[in-house]
Structures are given as structure tokens and as C-alpha cells.
Amino acid sequence: MVSTLSKADKLKRENKVLHSIEFKYGGKPVRGWTIRHGDKSDQKGLFTKILENLLNMQNELKAQLKPLEKKKEYMGLVKSRMDGSQKNHAGRSISIASAIKDVCSKSEPKKKAEIVDILNPFIGSSYDDFRKEYDSICFEYNSLDLKQKAIKLYMNSFYGVTGQSDSLFYILELAGGVTSAGQENIKLIAKFVKKKGFEIKYGDTDSLYLICPDFYYEKCDLVYNGGKGAISKLEYWTEMVKITMGAMEKLRNEINGFLKLKIRSDYLKMAYEEVLFPVVFTGKKKYFSIKHEDAVNFGLKDPFIKGIDTVKQGKSQLFKTIGERIMSEVRDINNERSLHKIVEDVLRDTIINPNQWSFKQFIETDAWKPDKDNKAVQRFMERMQEKYVSRIPVPGGRFSYIVAHPETTFDLHGRKLKPTKGEKMEFADVAKELGKELDLYHYFEKTIIGLCAQFIMYHKKYEPQLSSRIMQIKDLDEKYKQIDDYA
């Protein structure tokens, strides 16, 4: 990496092939040049060699993950079939053999042989033995996945510190060059897929979620005929997912051929990851769906979630349950209601049927970090110093609490008090022992309604008018941020 024209010219005279970097930082132009190493070891710098070695380590772990991932996925489908049948038939579950046959019959023909090879050894197994093997595979998969993600994080930190001004590795030209190259490549790919008729539903720095052109589904649309045709809704959805999988695999190969021509290397590639259907986007980087990878997975119980608050640490079971109910009903193949109507129904049931909730479901957790400006936790711990100092966790330790209804709501002068959350928090076990009353206003008005709002904030009725200032903003990140705030 060189940052002056004179050094770049010197390298050119030595017949080095250079890659030029240009971008603006703080309103000022920044220029730099790197040598195109052409995958020749003697032309690569230390930075490149370190990252390549780390990438090779990650790829080795990914190679070990691949067969485990398939086994986990296909066994998960069998388990879901069996659990589903047990729920639908008053505790009577179908056999392992029947569940395997069902999974195989709904898989793509070209993948059926692989699925049969993985699942056939379990045909004579009991449910308990099958469950134990499935849990073991999940544990092994998760362990390897954590390792490869740790290496990815380590690799990303190399890039991160080059843009950190107080770092010994600070090279602004390199950090900006990586960012600008990534932006340029994703823009090239976006333009490429749009020319082929695909719609970009969602995209970020390194991924795109696409919608296939309508003509891919014309035949199955005709056969389904709005529910009046020769196939069921499940068969229709299954066929659409299979068509999408095939289309995306073909498109991936075309994109990678295009990238190789553009950047003159096969180092950078895009991978097909999954088909999401049905899918709901609730905001920027916030969505949930049924995830289909190598096989159609409508039998899977758990949704694929990104950015929805129900997955955040510390939330109460009440909060998680309500979010899960909404997502479950949206994903139900027999659902005919809009997302807005589902949210209304779940919220109404939550409030008018309070007996379904136990004290335990209102418990939340947080971490005690004395140096962090968490006003609620700071105030709570300040109060506990006077009452239950022995219960205060060590710095960094987590604790369980509930938000209690204030014992007094007016002061001596008859003025209404407005206690903060930190003044109403109580250790969960203490509150239960003392029979403290829960502050239902906090749980429902302050948290649950906020969760429900996340699911419907992009409904047309909550959007700003097309003529409003927000809708005229050109920067999409800023535009959607302000739409979120408005909603």
C-alpha cells in the first residue's frame, strides 16, 4: 500500500500492476494504491498472507460444518414432523419411518438421494434415541460454528483496526479502500440482478435478498388457481420454494462468473444461503421467516429471526411469548389474516385474559456494570445498597428483577408521583417473597405495545405522506431511520 503518486509511479516503472483507491473522508479526497498480486505469493504482503491463512482455517471448519448442517437440518425436519403429529393427534406420534418417508417425498428430486442416505440409518430407531442423536449433532454443529465465527470476528478486526485512528495498524487508505470496493462490488451485483428481472427486497454491505420475476411461477400459479386448482396450498408453497431454490442457485453461478470477469480473480464469490418464505420485514435489518436451505422446511417449529427484539437478552418471557405468538400465526400456512389483524388479536388476548400469565413470566434480567450509564440499573443498585447489599451481584454479573407497582402514588401534598423504572425495580425473589404487586402499566404500555408496534410500523397507514420531507430524503439509511422514528 502506497499513498503518494511518486511511489505509485516508481512501482509502475518496476512493472507492478496497481489497483487505485479513491474516496472522500471528512470531505477531503484520499488516494492510495495497492499492488495487484495476481495470486502470486512473492507479490503478497504480510497483511494479505495473515488474512488468507485465517480464511483457510475458517474454510476448513466450514467444510466440517457442511455435512453436520445437512444432518441437523434433515433430522430437524423429521423431529418436527413427529412433534407436530403428536400435538395434532392427542399425544400419538407417527413412526420415525413414516416421518422420514414424508420428509423425503417433499424434497427436491436431485437432493432426495442425499436425504435418504442421511436419514435411512434412523428408520428403526426409537424417538428417544433419535432425539439424543439429534441433540448431539446440534451440539457438535454449534461448537464448530462458534469457532468459525470467532475466526471471522478476528479477521474482521484486522479490517476494523486499520480505520481506527489510535491503532498501530491505522491505514486510512486501506480501510477506505476495502469499504469502497465492497460498496462498488455490491452495486455492480445489484445492477446485474436487476437487469435479469430480479427485484431487490433487502440488501446490506455483503448480501442481497431477491424476489424472482413472476414468470418463474406461472405454471404453479395456474395449477393452484387461487386455491381452486389441482394442488393444495402447502403443495403450492412447496413448489414455489423449490423453483426459487433452483433459480437462485443458477443466478449465484452467473454472478460469480460476472465477478471473476470484473475483478480478475475468483477470490470473491457470492453464496446462495437460503430461501425465506413466508417472510416479514418489520424494519431495516429486522425480519422473520421460515428458512429453507437444502430442503423445504415448512414443518420447522422455530422461525428464522434477525433483529426482532424477542431474541434480545434480558427480555421477560411475557415479551418473548407475545412476539413468538405473532410470528407463529403469521407463518401458519392456514392463516388468512393480515399482519395488522394478527397483532391486534394477540394484543387483545394478552390484555383481556391476564390469568394466562404467571409471576415468573414477568421476570427480566440485566447486568450490573457500575461504569455503564444505565440510569435504571444505577438507581436500582443505589436503592439496594440500603436494603439488600448482600444480593448485589459482582460487577458484570447478571440479576433477575421485576417492575413493581409503586406503594404510594401521591406525595404528602396530594401531588401525583412519577417514579422512574429504577425506583420500581425489585429483585425477583424478594418481590415474590414479599408479595409485591406487578406494575402492569410498565409491562403492557411501555414494553408490549412497543413490541407490537415494531411488527406494524411499516403499514401504509403509519407511513409519512409522499409529499412529506422524510419521503424526499435521498440517503436511504437516514430515510428509513426517520420513517422508523415517525412510525
CSV table of C-alpha atoms in Angstrom, one decimal:
chain,number,residue,atom,x,y,z
A,1,MET,CA,0.0,0.0,0.0
A,2,VAL,CA,1.4,3.4,-1.0
A,3,SER,CA,-0.2,6.8,-0.6
A,4,THR,CA,1.8,9.1,-2.8
A,5,LEU,CA,1.8,9.4,-6.6
A,6,SER,CA,5.6,9.4,-6.7
A,7,LYS,CA,5.8,6.0,-5.0
A,8,ALA,CA,3.0,4.7,-7.3
A,9,ASP,CA,4.9,5.8,-10.4
A,10,LYS,CA,8.0,4.1,-9.1
A,11,LEU,CA,6.1,0.8,-8.7
A,12,LYS,CA,4.7,1.2,-12.2
A,13,ARG,CA,8.2,1.6,-13.6
A,14,GLU,CA,9.0,-1.7,-11.9
A,15,ASN,CA,6.2,-3.3,-14.0
A,16,LYS,CA,3.9,-3.7,-10.9
A,17,VAL,CA,0.2,-3.8,-11.7
A,18,LEU,CA,-1.6,-1.4,-9.4
A,19,HIS,CA,-5.1,-1.0,-8.0
A,20,SER,CA,-6.1,2.6,-7.5
A,21,ILE,CA,-8.2,3.7,-4.4
A,22,GLU,CA,-10.1,7.0,-4.3
A,23,PHE,CA,-12.7,8.1,-1.8
A,24,LYS,CA,-13.6,11.1,0.3
A,25,TYR,CA,-13.0,11.3,4.0
A,26,GLY,CA,-14.2,14.3,6.0
A,27,GLY,CA,-15.0,16.0,2.7
A,28,LYS,CA,-11.4,15.7,1.5
A,29,PRO,CA,-10.1,13.3,-1.2
A,30,VAL,CA,-8.0,10.4,-0.2
A,31,ARG,CA,-5.9,8.4,-2.7
A,32,GLY,CA,-3.9,5.2,-2.4
A,33,TRP,CA,-2.5,2.3,-4.5
A,34,THR,CA,-2.0,-1.4,-3.8
A,35,ILE,CA,-0.2,-4.0,-5.9
A,36,ARG,CA,-2.4,-6.5,-7.7
A,37,HIS,CA,-0.7,-9.7,-6.5
A,38,GLY,CA,-2.3,-11.9,-9.1
A,39,ASP,CA,-2.4,-14.7,-6.5
A,40,LYS,CA,1.5,-14.9,-6.6
A,41,SER,CA,3.0,-15.5,-3.2
A,42,ASP,CA,6.0,-13.3,-3.7
A,43,GLN,CA,3.7,-10.3,-4.6
A,44,LYS,CA,1.6,-10.6,-1.4
A,45,GLY,CA,2.2,-8.5,1.7
A,46,LEU,CA,2.1,-9.7,5.3
A,47,PHE,CA,-1.5,-8.4,5.8
A,48,THR,CA,-2.7,-10.5,2.8
A,49,LYS,CA,-0.9,-13.6,4.0
A,50,ILE,CA,-2.3,-13.4,7.5
A,51,LEU,CA,-5.9,-13.0,6.3
A,52,GLU,CA,-5.5,-15.8,3.8
A,53,ASN,CA,-4.3,-18.2,6.5
A,54,LEU,CA,-7.2,-17.2,8.7
A,55,LEU,CA,-9.6,-17.7,5.8
A,56,ASN,CA,-8.2,-21.1,5.2
A,57,MET,CA,-8.7,-22.0,8.8
A,58,GLN,CA,-12.3,-20.8,8.6
A,59,ASN,CA,-12.9,-22.7,5.4
A,60,GLU,CA,-11.7,-25.9,7.0
A,61,LEU,CA,-14.2,-25.5,9.8
A,62,LYS,CA,-16.9,-24.7,7.3
A,63,ALA,CA,-16.1,-27.9,5.4
A,64,GLN,CA,-16.6,-29.8,8.6
A,65,LEU,CA,-19.8,-27.9,9.3
A,66,LYS,CA,-21.4,-28.7,5.9
A,67,PRO,CA,-22.3,-32.4,6.5
A,68,LEU,CA,-23.3,-31.7,10.1
A,69,GLU,CA,-25.5,-28.8,8.9
A,70,LYS,CA,-27.3,-31.1,6.4
A,71,LYS,CA,-27.7,-33.8,9.0
A,72,LYS,CA,-29.0,-31.3,11.6
A,73,GLU,CA,-31.5,-29.8,9.0
A,74,TYR,CA,-32.9,-33.1,7.8
A,75,MET,CA,-33.1,-34.7,11.2
A,76,GLY,CA,-34.8,-31.4,12.4
A,77,LEU,CA,-37.4,-31.9,9.7
A,78,VAL,CA,-38.1,-35.5,10.9
A,79,LYS,CA,-38.3,-34.3,14.5
A,80,SER,CA,-40.7,-31.5,13.6
A,81,ARG,CA,-43.0,-34.0,11.7
A,82,MET,CA,-43.1,-36.3,14.7
A,83,ASP,CA,-43.6,-33.5,17.2
A,84,GLY,CA,-46.3,-31.9,15.0
A,85,SER,CA,-48.2,-35.2,14.6
A,86,GLN,CA,-48.1,-35.8,18.4
A,87,LYS,CA,-49.6,-32.4,19.0
A,88,ASN,CA,-52.3,-32.9,16.4
A,89,HIS,CA,-53.3,-36.4,17.3
A,90,ALA,CA,-53.7,-36.2,21.1
A,91,GLY,CA,-50.2,-37.4,22.1
A,92,ARG,CA,-49.9,-40.2,19.4
A,93,SER,CA,-46.8,-39.7,17.3
A,94,ILE,CA,-46.2,-41.1,13.8
A,95,SER,CA,-43.2,-43.5,13.5
A,96,ILE,CA,-39.7,-42.5,12.6
A,97,ALA,CA,-40.1,-44.4,9.3
A,98,SER,CA,-43.2,-42.5,8.4
A,99,ALA,CA,-41.7,-39.2,9.2
A,100,ILE,CA,-38.6,-39.9,7.2
A,101,LYS,CA,-40.8,-41.0,4.2
A,102,ASP,CA,-42.8,-37.8,4.5
A,103,VAL,CA,-39.6,-35.6,4.5
A,104,CYS,CA,-38.1,-37.5,1.5
A,105,SER,CA,-41.3,-37.2,-0.5
A,106,LYS,CA,-41.3,-33.4,-0.2
A,107,SER,CA,-37.7,-32.9,-1.0
A,108,GLU,CA,-36.3,-31.8,-4.4
A,109,PRO,CA,-35.6,-34.8,-6.7
A,110,LYS,CA,-31.9,-34.0,-7.1
A,111,LYS,CA,-31.4,-33.9,-3.3
A,112,LYS,CA,-33.6,-36.9,-2.4
A,113,ALA,CA,-30.7,-39.4,-2.6
A,114,GLU,CA,-28.6,-37.4,-0.2
A,115,ILE,CA,-31.5,-37.0,2.2
A,116,VAL,CA,-32.3,-40.7,2.1
A,117,ASP,CA,-28.6,-41.6,2.8
A,118,ILE,CA,-28.6,-39.4,5.9
A,119,LEU,CA,-32.0,-40.4,7.3
A,120,ASN,CA,-32.3,-44.1,6.4
A,121,PRO,CA,-30.0,-45.3,9.2
A,122,PHE,CA,-32.5,-44.0,11.7
A,123,ILE,CA,-35.6,-45.9,10.3
A,124,GLY,CA,-35.5,-48.5,13.1
A,125,SER,CA,-34.7,-46.0,15.9
A,126,SER,CA,-36.9,-45.1,18.8
A,127,TYR,CA,-37.9,-41.5,19.2
A,128,ASP,CA,-35.7,-41.1,22.4
A,129,ASP,CA,-32.6,-42.5,20.6
A,130,PHE,CA,-33.3,-40.3,17.6
A,131,ARG,CA,-33.7,-37.2,19.8
A,132,LYS,CA,-30.4,-38.0,21.6
A,133,GLU,CA,-28.5,-38.3,18.3
A,134,TYR,CA,-30.2,-35.0,17.1
A,135,ASP,CA,-29.2,-33.2,20.2
A,136,SER,CA,-25.6,-34.5,19.9
A,137,ILE,CA,-25.4,-33.3,16.2
A,138,CYS,CA,-26.8,-29.9,17.2
A,139,PHE,CA,-24.1,-29.5,20.0
A,140,GLU,CA,-21.3,-30.5,17.7
A,141,TYR,CA,-22.6,-28.2,15.0
A,142,ASN,CA,-23.0,-25.2,17.3
A,143,SER,CA,-19.4,-25.8,18.8
A,144,LEU,CA,-17.8,-25.7,15.3
A,145,ASP,CA,-20.0,-22.8,14.2
A,146,LEU,CA,-18.8,-20.8,17.2
A,147,LYS,CA,-15.2,-21.5,16.3
A,148,GLN,CA,-15.6,-20.4,12.7
A,149,LYS,CA,-17.5,-17.3,13.7
A,150,ALA,CA,-14.7,-16.4,16.2
A,151,ILE,CA,-12.2,-16.6,13.3
A,152,LYS,CA,-14.4,-14.4,11.2
A,153,LEU,CA,-14.6,-11.9,14.0
A,154,TYR,CA,-10.8,-12.0,14.3
A,155,MET,CA,-10.5,-11.4,10.5
A,156,ASN,CA,-12.9,-8.5,10.6
A,157,SER,CA,-11.0,-6.9,13.5
A,158,PHE,CA,-7.9,-6.7,11.2
A,159,TYR,CA,-10.0,-4.6,8.8
A,160,GLY,CA,-11.6,-2.6,11.7
A,161,VAL,CA,-8.3,-1.5,13.3
A,162,THR,CA,-7.0,-0.2,10.0
A,163,GLY,CA,-9.7,2.5,10.2
A,164,GLN,CA,-9.1,3.2,13.9
A,165,SER,CA,-7.0,6.3,14.3
A,166,ASP,CA,-5.4,5.3,17.7
A,167,SER,CA,-4.4,1.9,16.4
A,168,LEU,CA,-0.8,0.9,15.4
A,169,PHE,CA,-2.4,-0.7,12.3
A,170,TYR,CA,-4.1,2.5,11.2
A,171,ILE,CA,-4.0,2.9,7.4
A,172,LEU,CA,-6.9,5.1,6.3
A,173,GLU,CA,-6.3,4.3,2.6
A,174,LEU,CA,-6.7,0.5,3.3
A,175,ALA,CA,-9.8,0.9,5.5
A,176,GLY,CA,-11.5,3.2,3.0
A,177,GLY,CA,-10.3,1.1,0.1
A,178,VAL,CA,-11.9,-2.1,1.5
A,179,THR,CA,-15.2,-0.2,2.2
A,180,SER,CA,-15.4,1.5,-1.1
A,181,ALA,CA,-14.5,-1.7,-3.0
A,182,GLY,CA,-17.2,-3.6,-1.1
A,183,GLN,CA,-19.8,-0.9,-1.9
A,184,GLU,CA,-18.8,-0.9,-5.5
A,185,ASN,CA,-19.0,-4.7,-5.9
A,186,ILE,CA,-22.4,-4.9,-4.2
A,187,LYS,CA,-23.7,-2.1,-6.5
A,188,LEU,CA,-22.3,-4.0,-9.6
A,189,ILE,CA,-24.1,-7.2,-8.5
A,190,ALA,CA,-27.4,-5.3,-7.7
A,191,LYS,CA,-27.3,-3.8,-11.2
A,192,PHE,CA,-26.6,-7.2,-12.7
A,193,VAL,CA,-29.5,-8.9,-11.0
A,194,LYS,CA,-31.9,-6.1,-11.8
A,195,LYS,CA,-31.1,-6.4,-15.5
A,196,LYS,CA,-32.2,-10.1,-15.2
A,197,GLY,CA,-35.5,-9.0,-13.8
A,198,PHE,CA,-35.0,-9.8,-10.1
A,199,GLU,CA,-36.3,-7.4,-7.5
A,200,ILE,CA,-34.1,-6.5,-4.5
A,201,LYS,CA,-36.2,-6.7,-1.4
A,202,TYR,CA,-33.4,-6.0,1.1
A,203,GLY,CA,-29.7,-5.5,0.8
A,204,ASP,CA,-26.7,-4.5,3.0
A,205,THR,CA,-22.9,-4.4,2.7
A,206,ASP,CA,-22.5,-8.0,1.7
A,207,SER,CA,-25.8,-9.6,1.0
A,208,LEU,CA,-29.0,-9.3,-1.1
A,209,TYR,CA,-32.5,-10.8,-0.6
A,210,LEU,CA,-34.1,-11.1,-4.0
A,211,ILE,CA,-37.6,-11.8,-5.4
A,212,CYS,CA,-37.7,-13.8,-8.6
A,213,PRO,CA,-39.6,-12.4,-11.7
A,214,ASP,CA,-43.2,-13.6,-11.8
A,215,PHE,CA,-42.7,-15.7,-14.9
A,216,TYR,CA,-40.9,-18.3,-12.8
A,217,TYR,CA,-44.1,-19.2,-11.0
A,218,GLU,CA,-46.6,-19.0,-13.9
A,219,LYS,CA,-47.1,-22.8,-14.2
A,220,CYS,CA,-47.6,-23.5,-10.5
A,221,ASP,CA,-49.9,-20.4,-10.3
A,222,LEU,CA,-52.1,-21.9,-12.9
A,223,VAL,CA,-52.2,-25.3,-11.2
A,224,TYR,CA,-53.1,-23.8,-7.8
A,225,ASN,CA,-55.6,-21.3,-9.3
A,226,GLY,CA,-56.1,-19.4,-6.1
A,227,GLY,CA,-57.0,-22.5,-4.1
A,228,LYS,CA,-59.4,-23.8,-6.6
A,229,GLY,CA,-56.9,-25.9,-8.6
A,230,ALA,CA,-55.4,-29.4,-8.5
A,231,ILE,CA,-52.9,-28.8,-5.7
A,232,SER,CA,-53.2,-27.8,-2.0
A,233,LYS,CA,-51.8,-24.6,-0.6
A,234,LEU,CA,-48.9,-26.5,1.1
A,235,GLU,CA,-48.0,-28.1,-2.3
A,236,TYR,CA,-48.2,-24.7,-4.0
A,237,TRP,CA,-45.9,-23.1,-1.4
A,238,THR,CA,-43.5,-26.1,-1.6
A,239,GLU,CA,-43.3,-25.8,-5.3
A,240,MET,CA,-42.7,-22.1,-5.2
A,241,VAL,CA,-39.8,-22.6,-2.7
A,242,LYS,CA,-38.3,-25.3,-4.9
A,243,ILE,CA,-38.5,-23.1,-8.0
A,244,THR,CA,-36.8,-20.3,-6.1
A,245,MET,CA,-34.0,-22.5,-4.9
A,246,GLY,CA,-33.2,-23.6,-8.4
A,247,ALA,CA,-33.4,-20.0,-9.7
A,248,MET,CA,-31.1,-18.7,-7.0
A,249,GLU,CA,-28.5,-21.4,-7.5
A,250,LYS,CA,-28.4,-20.6,-11.2
A,251,LEU,CA,-28.2,-16.9,-10.5
A,252,ARG,CA,-25.4,-17.4,-8.0
A,253,ASN,CA,-23.3,-19.2,-10.6
A,254,GLU,CA,-23.9,-16.4,-13.1
A,255,ILE,CA,-23.0,-13.7,-10.5
A,256,ASN,CA,-19.7,-15.4,-9.7
A,257,GLY,CA,-18.8,-15.7,-13.3
A,258,PHE,CA,-19.6,-12.0,-13.7
A,259,LEU,CA,-17.4,-11.1,-10.6
A,260,LYS,CA,-14.5,-13.1,-11.9
A,261,LEU,CA,-14.5,-11.1,-15.1
A,262,LYS,CA,-14.9,-7.8,-13.3
A,263,ILE,CA,-12.2,-8.2,-10.6
A,264,ARG,CA,-10.0,-10.6,-12.5
A,265,SER,CA,-9.9,-13.1,-9.6
A,266,ASP,CA,-12.1,-15.9,-8.3
A,267,TYR,CA,-11.3,-15.0,-4.7
A,268,LEU,CA,-14.5,-13.0,-4.2
A,269,LYS,CA,-17.7,-15.0,-4.5
A,270,MET,CA,-21.4,-14.8,-3.5
A,271,ALA,CA,-23.0,-17.8,-1.9
A,272,TYR,CA,-26.6,-18.9,-2.0
A,273,GLU,CA,-27.7,-19.1,1.6
A,274,GLU,CA,-31.4,-19.7,1.9
A,275,VAL,CA,-35.0,-19.0,0.7
A,276,LEU,CA,-37.2,-17.2,3.2
A,277,PHE,CA,-40.9,-17.8,2.7
A,278,PRO,CA,-43.2,-16.6,4.0
A,279,VAL,CA,-41.1,-13.6,5.2
A,280,VAL,CA,-42.0,-10.3,7.0
A,281,PHE,CA,-39.7,-7.3,7.0
A,282,THR,CA,-40.5,-5.1,10.0
A,283,GLY,CA,-37.7,-2.6,9.6
A,284,LYS,CA,-34.1,-2.2,8.5
A,285,LYS,CA,-32.2,-5.4,9.3
A,286,LYS,CA,-35.3,-6.7,11.1
A,287,TYR,CA,-37.2,-9.6,9.7
A,288,PHE,CA,-38.6,-13.1,10.5
A,289,SER,CA,-39.4,-16.1,8.3
A,290,ILE,CA,-39.4,-19.8,7.6
A,291,LYS,CA,-35.9,-20.6,6.4
A,292,HIS,CA,-35.4,-23.1,3.6
A,293,GLU,CA,-31.8,-24.1,2.8
A,294,ASP,CA,-31.3,-27.5,1.1
A,295,ALA,CA,-34.8,-28.7,1.6
A,296,VAL,CA,-38.3,-27.2,2.0
A,297,ASN,CA,-38.8,-26.7,5.7
A,298,PHE,CA,-42.5,-25.7,6.4
A,299,GLY,CA,-42.5,-28.3,9.2
A,300,LEU,CA,-39.9,-26.4,11.3
A,301,LYS,CA,-41.3,-25.1,14.5
A,302,ASP,CA,-38.8,-22.2,15.2
A,303,PRO,CA,-38.7,-19.1,13.0
A,304,PHE,CA,-35.6,-17.6,11.4
A,305,ILE,CA,-35.2,-14.2,13.2
A,306,LYS,CA,-33.0,-11.3,12.5
A,307,GLY,CA,-33.1,-8.1,14.6
A,308,ILE,CA,-36.5,-8.7,16.2
A,309,ASP,CA,-36.4,-7.7,19.9
A,310,THR,CA,-37.7,-11.0,21.2
A,311,VAL,CA,-34.2,-12.5,20.7
A,312,LYS,CA,-32.6,-9.8,22.9
A,313,GLN,CA,-31.1,-11.0,26.2
A,314,GLY,CA,-32.9,-9.9,29.3
A,315,LYS,CA,-36.4,-9.7,27.9
A,316,SER,CA,-39.2,-11.2,30.0
A,317,GLN,CA,-40.9,-14.5,29.0
A,318,LEU,CA,-44.1,-12.5,28.6
A,319,PHE,CA,-42.4,-10.3,26.0
A,320,LYS,CA,-40.9,-13.3,24.1
A,321,THR,CA,-44.2,-15.3,24.2
A,322,ILE,CA,-46.2,-12.5,22.7
A,323,GLY,CA,-43.6,-11.9,19.9
A,324,GLU,CA,-43.5,-15.7,19.2
A,325,ARG,CA,-47.3,-15.9,19.0
A,326,ILE,CA,-47.4,-13.1,16.4
A,327,MET,CA,-44.7,-14.7,14.4
A,328,SER,CA,-46.2,-18.2,14.7
A,329,GLU,CA,-49.6,-17.1,13.5
A,330,VAL,CA,-48.1,-15.1,10.5
A,331,ARG,CA,-46.2,-18.2,9.4
A,332,ASP,CA,-49.2,-20.6,9.7
A,333,ILE,CA,-50.0,-21.8,6.3
A,334,ASN,CA,-53.7,-21.7,7.0
A,335,ASN,CA,-53.6,-18.0,8.1
A,336,GLU,CA,-55.8,-15.7,6.1
A,337,ARG,CA,-55.5,-12.6,8.4
A,338,SER,CA,-53.2,-9.6,7.8
A,339,LEU,CA,-50.2,-8.9,10.0
A,340,HIS,CA,-52.0,-5.9,11.4
A,341,LYS,CA,-55.1,-8.0,12.4
A,342,ILE,CA,-52.9,-10.7,14.0
A,343,VAL,CA,-51.1,-8.1,16.1
A,344,GLU,CA,-54.5,-6.7,17.2
A,345,ASP,CA,-55.9,-10.1,18.1
A,346,VAL,CA,-52.7,-11.2,20.1
A,347,LEU,CA,-52.5,-7.9,21.9
A,348,ARG,CA,-56.3,-8.0,22.8
A,349,ASP,CA,-56.0,-11.6,24.1
A,350,THR,CA,-52.9,-10.6,26.1
A,351,ILE,CA,-54.7,-7.9,28.0
A,352,ILE,CA,-58.3,-9.2,28.4
A,353,ASN,CA,-57.0,-12.7,29.6
A,354,PRO,CA,-54.5,-11.8,32.3
A,355,ASN,CA,-54.9,-15.2,34.1
A,356,GLN,CA,-52.8,-16.9,31.4
A,357,TRP,CA,-49.7,-15.1,32.8
A,358,SER,CA,-47.8,-16.1,35.9
A,359,PHE,CA,-45.4,-14.1,38.0
A,360,LYS,CA,-42.4,-15.9,36.5
A,361,GLN,CA,-43.2,-14.7,33.0
A,362,PHE,CA,-42.7,-11.1,34.1
A,363,ILE,CA,-39.1,-11.6,35.3
A,364,GLU,CA,-36.5,-9.7,33.3
A,365,THR,CA,-32.7,-9.7,33.7
A,366,ASP,CA,-29.9,-7.2,33.3
A,367,ALA,CA,-26.2,-6.9,34.1
A,368,TRP,CA,-24.7,-4.8,36.8
A,369,LYS,CA,-22.0,-2.6,35.3
A,370,PRO,CA,-21.0,0.3,37.6
A,371,ASP,CA,-19.3,2.2,34.8
A,372,LYS,CA,-22.2,2.0,32.4
A,373,ASP,CA,-24.7,4.9,32.2
A,374,ASN,CA,-27.7,2.7,32.6
A,375,LYS,CA,-29.9,5.0,34.7
A,376,ALA,CA,-32.5,2.5,35.7
A,377,VAL,CA,-29.9,-0.1,36.9
A,378,GLN,CA,-27.8,2.6,38.6
A,379,ARG,CA,-30.8,3.9,40.5
A,380,PHE,CA,-31.9,0.4,41.4
A,381,MET,CA,-28.5,-0.6,42.8
A,382,GLU,CA,-28.3,2.7,44.7
A,383,ARG,CA,-31.6,1.7,46.5
A,384,MET,CA,-30.4,-1.9,47.1
A,385,GLN,CA,-27.2,-0.6,48.9
A,386,GLU,CA,-29.6,0.4,51.7
A,387,LYS,CA,-31.7,-2.7,51.7
A,388,TYR,CA,-30.1,-5.8,50.3
A,389,VAL,CA,-26.4,-5.2,49.8
A,390,SER,CA,-25.6,-8.9,50.0
A,391,ARG,CA,-27.8,-9.6,47.0
A,392,ILE,CA,-26.0,-7.1,44.7
A,393,PRO,CA,-24.0,-9.1,42.1
A,394,VAL,CA,-20.4,-8.6,41.3
A,395,PRO,CA,-19.7,-6.1,38.5
A,396,GLY,CA,-20.6,-7.7,35.2
A,397,GLY,CA,-22.9,-10.2,36.9
A,398,ARG,CA,-26.5,-10.6,35.9
A,399,PHE,CA,-29.5,-10.3,38.1
A,400,SER,CA,-33.3,-11.0,37.8
A,401,TYR,CA,-35.9,-8.4,38.6
A,402,ILE,CA,-39.5,-7.4,38.2
A,403,VAL,CA,-41.0,-3.9,38.0
A,404,ALA,CA,-43.4,-3.4,40.9
A,405,HIS,CA,-46.4,-1.2,41.2
A,406,PRO,CA,-45.4,1.8,43.5
A,407,GLU,CA,-46.8,1.5,47.0
A,408,THR,CA,-47.7,5.2,47.1
A,409,THR,CA,-48.9,7.2,44.1
A,410,PHE,CA,-49.3,10.6,45.7
A,411,ASP,CA,-47.0,12.7,47.9
A,412,LEU,CA,-48.0,14.4,51.2
A,413,HIS,CA,-49.2,17.4,49.3
A,414,GLY,CA,-51.5,15.3,47.1
A,415,ARG,CA,-49.4,15.6,44.0
A,416,LYS,CA,-49.1,12.6,41.8
A,417,LEU,CA,-45.7,10.9,41.9
A,418,LYS,CA,-43.9,9.8,38.7
A,419,PRO,CA,-41.4,7.1,39.9
A,420,THR,CA,-38.8,6.0,37.3
A,421,LYS,CA,-38.2,2.4,36.3
A,422,GLY,CA,-35.1,2.3,38.6
A,423,GLU,CA,-37.3,3.3,41.6
A,424,LYS,CA,-39.8,0.5,40.8
A,425,MET,CA,-37.4,-2.4,40.1
A,426,GLU,CA,-37.1,-5.2,42.7
A,427,PHE,CA,-35.1,-8.4,42.9
A,428,ALA,CA,-37.5,-11.1,41.6
A,429,ASP,CA,-37.1,-13.5,44.5
A,430,VAL,CA,-37.6,-10.6,47.1
A,431,ALA,CA,-40.7,-9.3,45.2
A,432,LYS,CA,-42.3,-12.8,45.2
A,433,GLU,CA,-41.5,-13.4,48.8
A,434,LEU,CA,-43.0,-10.0,49.9
A,435,GLY,CA,-46.0,-10.4,47.5
A,436,LYS,CA,-45.2,-7.2,45.6
A,437,GLU,CA,-47.8,-6.2,43.0
A,438,LEU,CA,-46.6,-6.1,39.4
A,439,ASP,CA,-46.7,-2.8,37.5
A,440,LEU,CA,-48.8,-4.0,34.6
A,441,TYR,CA,-48.7,-0.5,33.1
A,442,HIS,CA,-45.0,-0.8,32.6
A,443,TYR,CA,-45.2,-4.2,31.1
A,444,PHE,CA,-48.1,-3.6,28.7
A,445,GLU,CA,-47.9,0.1,27.9
A,446,LYS,CA,-44.2,0.6,28.0
A,447,THR,CA,-42.9,-2.7,26.5
A,448,ILE,CA,-45.6,-5.0,24.9
A,449,ILE,CA,-47.2,-2.2,22.9
A,450,GLY,CA,-43.8,-1.1,21.7
A,451,LEU,CA,-43.1,-4.7,20.6
A,452,CYS,CA,-46.4,-4.9,18.7
A,453,ALA,CA,-45.7,-1.5,17.1
A,454,GLN,CA,-42.4,-3.0,15.6
A,455,PHE,CA,-44.4,-5.5,13.6
A,456,ILE,CA,-46.8,-3.0,12.1
A,457,MET,CA,-44.8,0.2,11.8
A,458,TYR,CA,-44.4,-0.2,8.1
A,459,HIS,CA,-48.2,-0.5,7.5
A,460,LYS,CA,-49.3,2.1,5.0
A,461,LYS,CA,-51.5,3.9,7.5
A,462,TYR,CA,-48.4,4.8,9.6
A,463,GLU,CA,-46.1,6.0,6.8
A,464,PRO,CA,-45.5,9.7,6.2
A,465,GLN,CA,-47.3,11.3,3.3
A,466,LEU,CA,-45.4,11.0,-0.1
A,467,SER,CA,-45.1,14.8,-0.1
A,468,SER,CA,-43.5,14.9,3.4
A,469,ARG,CA,-39.9,16.0,4.0
A,470,ILE,CA,-39.0,12.5,5.2
A,471,MET,CA,-40.0,10.8,1.9
A,472,GLN,CA,-37.8,13.2,-0.1
A,473,ILE,CA,-34.6,12.2,1.7
A,474,LYS,CA,-32.1,10.7,-0.8
A,475,ASP,CA,-29.9,8.8,1.8
A,476,LEU,CA,-31.8,5.5,2.3
A,477,ASP,CA,-30.3,4.8,5.7
A,478,GLU,CA,-31.3,8.2,7.0
A,479,LYS,CA,-34.7,8.0,5.3
A,480,TYR,CA,-35.7,4.6,6.9
A,481,LYS,CA,-34.3,5.7,10.3
A,482,GLN,CA,-36.6,8.8,10.2
A,483,ILE,CA,-39.6,6.6,8.9
A,484,ASP,CA,-39.0,4.3,11.9
A,485,ASP,CA,-39.0,7.3,14.3
A,486,TYR,CA,-42.1,8.7,12.7
A,487,ALA,CA,-44.0,5.4,12.9
